[in-house]
Amino acid sequence: MANKFKWTRTQEKENIHMNDVLPEQKLTPSLCQNETYLKEIFRNCSDVVYRPLYVEGRMYALVIYVNGLIDTKGLEEMLLKPLLTAGHNPEVDKPSYFKELIAQQALAIKQTALVSDVSLVVQGILNGQIALLTEGETEALLGNMSDYEKRSIGEPGTESVVRGPREGFTESIFTNKALIRRRMRSSKLKFEMTTVGEMSQTQISIAYIEGIVKPGILQEVRKRIHRINTDAILDSGYIEEFIEDTPHSPFPLVQNTERPDVVLASLLEGRVAILVDGTPFVLIVPMTIWTAIHAAEDYYEHFIYTSGIRLLRFLLLSVSFLLPSLYVATSTFHPQLIPEALLLTIAAARENVPFPTVVETLLMEVIFEALREAGIRLPKPVGSAVSMVGGLVLGESAVRAGIVSAPTVIVVAFTGIASFSLPRYNLGLAFRLLRFPLLLLAGSLGIYGVGFGVIALIIHLVNLSSFGIPYLAPVAPNLSSNMKDIFIRMPRWTMNKRPGFLVDENIIRTPAGQDPAKNKKSQK
């Protein structure tokens, strides 16, 4: 590195105007001229610090950085103090001394680079690097000393589990990559870095496992990310809207998670993860509807417990979507389908209600959604109390006032409870949204309207895809060999193959012959 520095003792002061600074502008040998360039570019940027280095009254170097993005203590200890004490050395006037001193101190800085373009210097400073400019040099030294404030690793707030890892992603992309790498100590785990956003220059990392991921899926992910052209990326949700296959579908086509174990499990199945700096939510593609219904805890508990809970989850999903519409359709158009005793009870409860069943059901659904949204937006200590107390008070008051009937309140309340069983918030939002048009169909066409709505939903789901993978795979198209982890979870030693619709090579995940019962018999 020392050979790349050529030092002189001259200083030139010139009048520089911003109009002279072009995107391809190069640094000049004049330190004062370079300083004027950069100060004009960072005009009114109070967080940009200019630290000149004087030796015996002469300015030989200039350090520029953004306050709050670098380790200032480390900068003082590793670079500034050794350079500032050079004036006490009798060899300071030798032409090569100061050059060699900076070259030696730069070795203590991680990830250094020499650049000559002004644009690269500016970008490096904004990325949390220090820029060291010297008199007589047309190249600047960029050193990575980034150390900004970040949130500590904690338990994910949206994917809590009873059993399993409790670590969640943070807003730092480097911390998130380390959490994944710590669980996969293999050189086959790859992280490709890029930046998206003309102004924000947000760092994006594409993670995959070489030898497992399909090259076509990986290439499609790269292509969709590289074609994004926007001014800023502030969250992974921005990326999600740019890369999804069907943007007008209410169903999520890109999975998001805060859990490193979920990301790694997906990578081992042949999926691709997209990490975005500044957000704890990592995107996973391709996505199927089954990955949104499965929970992370399903793979940590015994397969018998998991299978029973999954079947219950599918039942509650059907209840949350169909129960209000079926109640409206049967009570309005097909009362003969209701047992006589129950029908008489419903009729007696609705005797003084002024609204049709579909109107009171829609009214209660809107009230319940309003309470749920208020509970989410309010502070945590207050939100849960407001949602619970508000539901009890409003429901009881509405029944006493004769605005709605008690059976309607029970149906809507049970529907809301059933909707909480879905592990993925965005999938629950899709079914909550579609519940309203299905209610209108039930109120206008009865059970036939419910049937039409369900058929239309199935047709829509069959036609959806995520990065070329069918949304309902492996159920539609039917791939019987991949059905061991859909409606129930088979024992882990039987799920010895990766999903065939995601991988072409390295499909064997676990070698055969690891059944504990058979191994026990063979030992006898």
PDB file of C-alpha atoms in Angstrom, residues 196 206 217-229 239-240 242-246 253-254 274 285 465-469:
ATOM      1  CA  VAL A 196     -31.186  -0.654  -4.434  1.00  0.00           C
ATOM      2  CA  ILE A 206     -29.455 -12.472  -1.660  1.00  0.00           C
ATOM      3  CA  ILE A 217     -35.092 -19.415  -9.525  1.00  0.00           C
ATOM      4  CA  LEU A 218     -31.875 -17.712  -8.409  1.00  0.00           C
ATOM      5  CA  GLN A 219     -31.468 -15.957 -11.748  1.00  0.00           C
ATOM      6  CA  GLU A 220     -35.086 -14.760 -11.632  1.00  0.00           C
ATOM      7  CA  VAL A 221     -34.551 -13.307  -8.148  1.00  0.00           C
ATOM      8  CA  ARG A 222     -31.456 -11.445  -9.328  1.00  0.00           C
ATOM      9  CA  LYS A 223     -33.268 -10.109 -12.391  1.00  0.00           C
ATOM     10  CA  ARG A 224     -36.285  -8.820 -10.453  1.00  0.00           C
ATOM     11  CA  ILE A 225     -34.158  -7.089  -7.823  1.00  0.00           C
ATOM     12  CA  HIS A 226     -31.800  -5.486 -10.336  1.00  0.00           C
ATOM     13  CA  ARG A 227     -34.680  -4.059 -12.362  1.00  0.00           C
ATOM     14  CA  ILE A 228     -36.021  -2.099  -9.354  1.00  0.00           C
ATOM     15  CA  ASN A 229     -35.638   1.609 -10.034  1.00  0.00           C
ATOM     16  CA  ILE A 239     -38.962  -4.962  -2.336  1.00  0.00           C
ATOM     17  CA  GLU A 240     -41.911  -7.351  -1.937  1.00  0.00           C
ATOM     18  CA  PHE A 242     -41.668  -4.831  -6.786  1.00  0.00           C
ATOM     19  CA  ILE A 243     -40.908  -8.552  -7.196  1.00  0.00           C
ATOM     20  CA  GLU A 244     -44.211 -10.386  -6.607  1.00  0.00           C
ATOM     21  CA  ASP A 245     -45.794 -12.195  -9.557  1.00  0.00           C
ATOM     22  CA  THR A 246     -49.426 -11.039  -9.188  1.00  0.00           C
ATOM     23  CA  LEU A 253     -46.724 -14.336  -2.736  1.00  0.00           C
ATOM     24  CA  VAL A 254     -43.517 -13.502  -0.847  1.00  0.00           C
ATOM     25  CA  ILE A 274     -33.600 -11.563   0.537  1.00  0.00           C
ATOM     26  CA  VAL A 285     -39.150 -16.892  -2.274  1.00  0.00           C
ATOM     27  CA  SER A 465     -47.577 -18.669  -8.825  1.00  0.00           C
ATOM     28  CA  SER A 466     -44.520 -17.402  -6.994  1.00  0.00           C
ATOM     29  CA  PHE A 467     -41.356 -17.174  -9.104  1.00  0.00           C
ATOM     30  CA  GLY A 468     -42.716 -19.841 -11.414  1.00  0.00           C
ATOM     31  CA  ILE A 469     -43.762 -22.246  -8.625  1.00  0.00           C
TER      32      ILE A 469
END
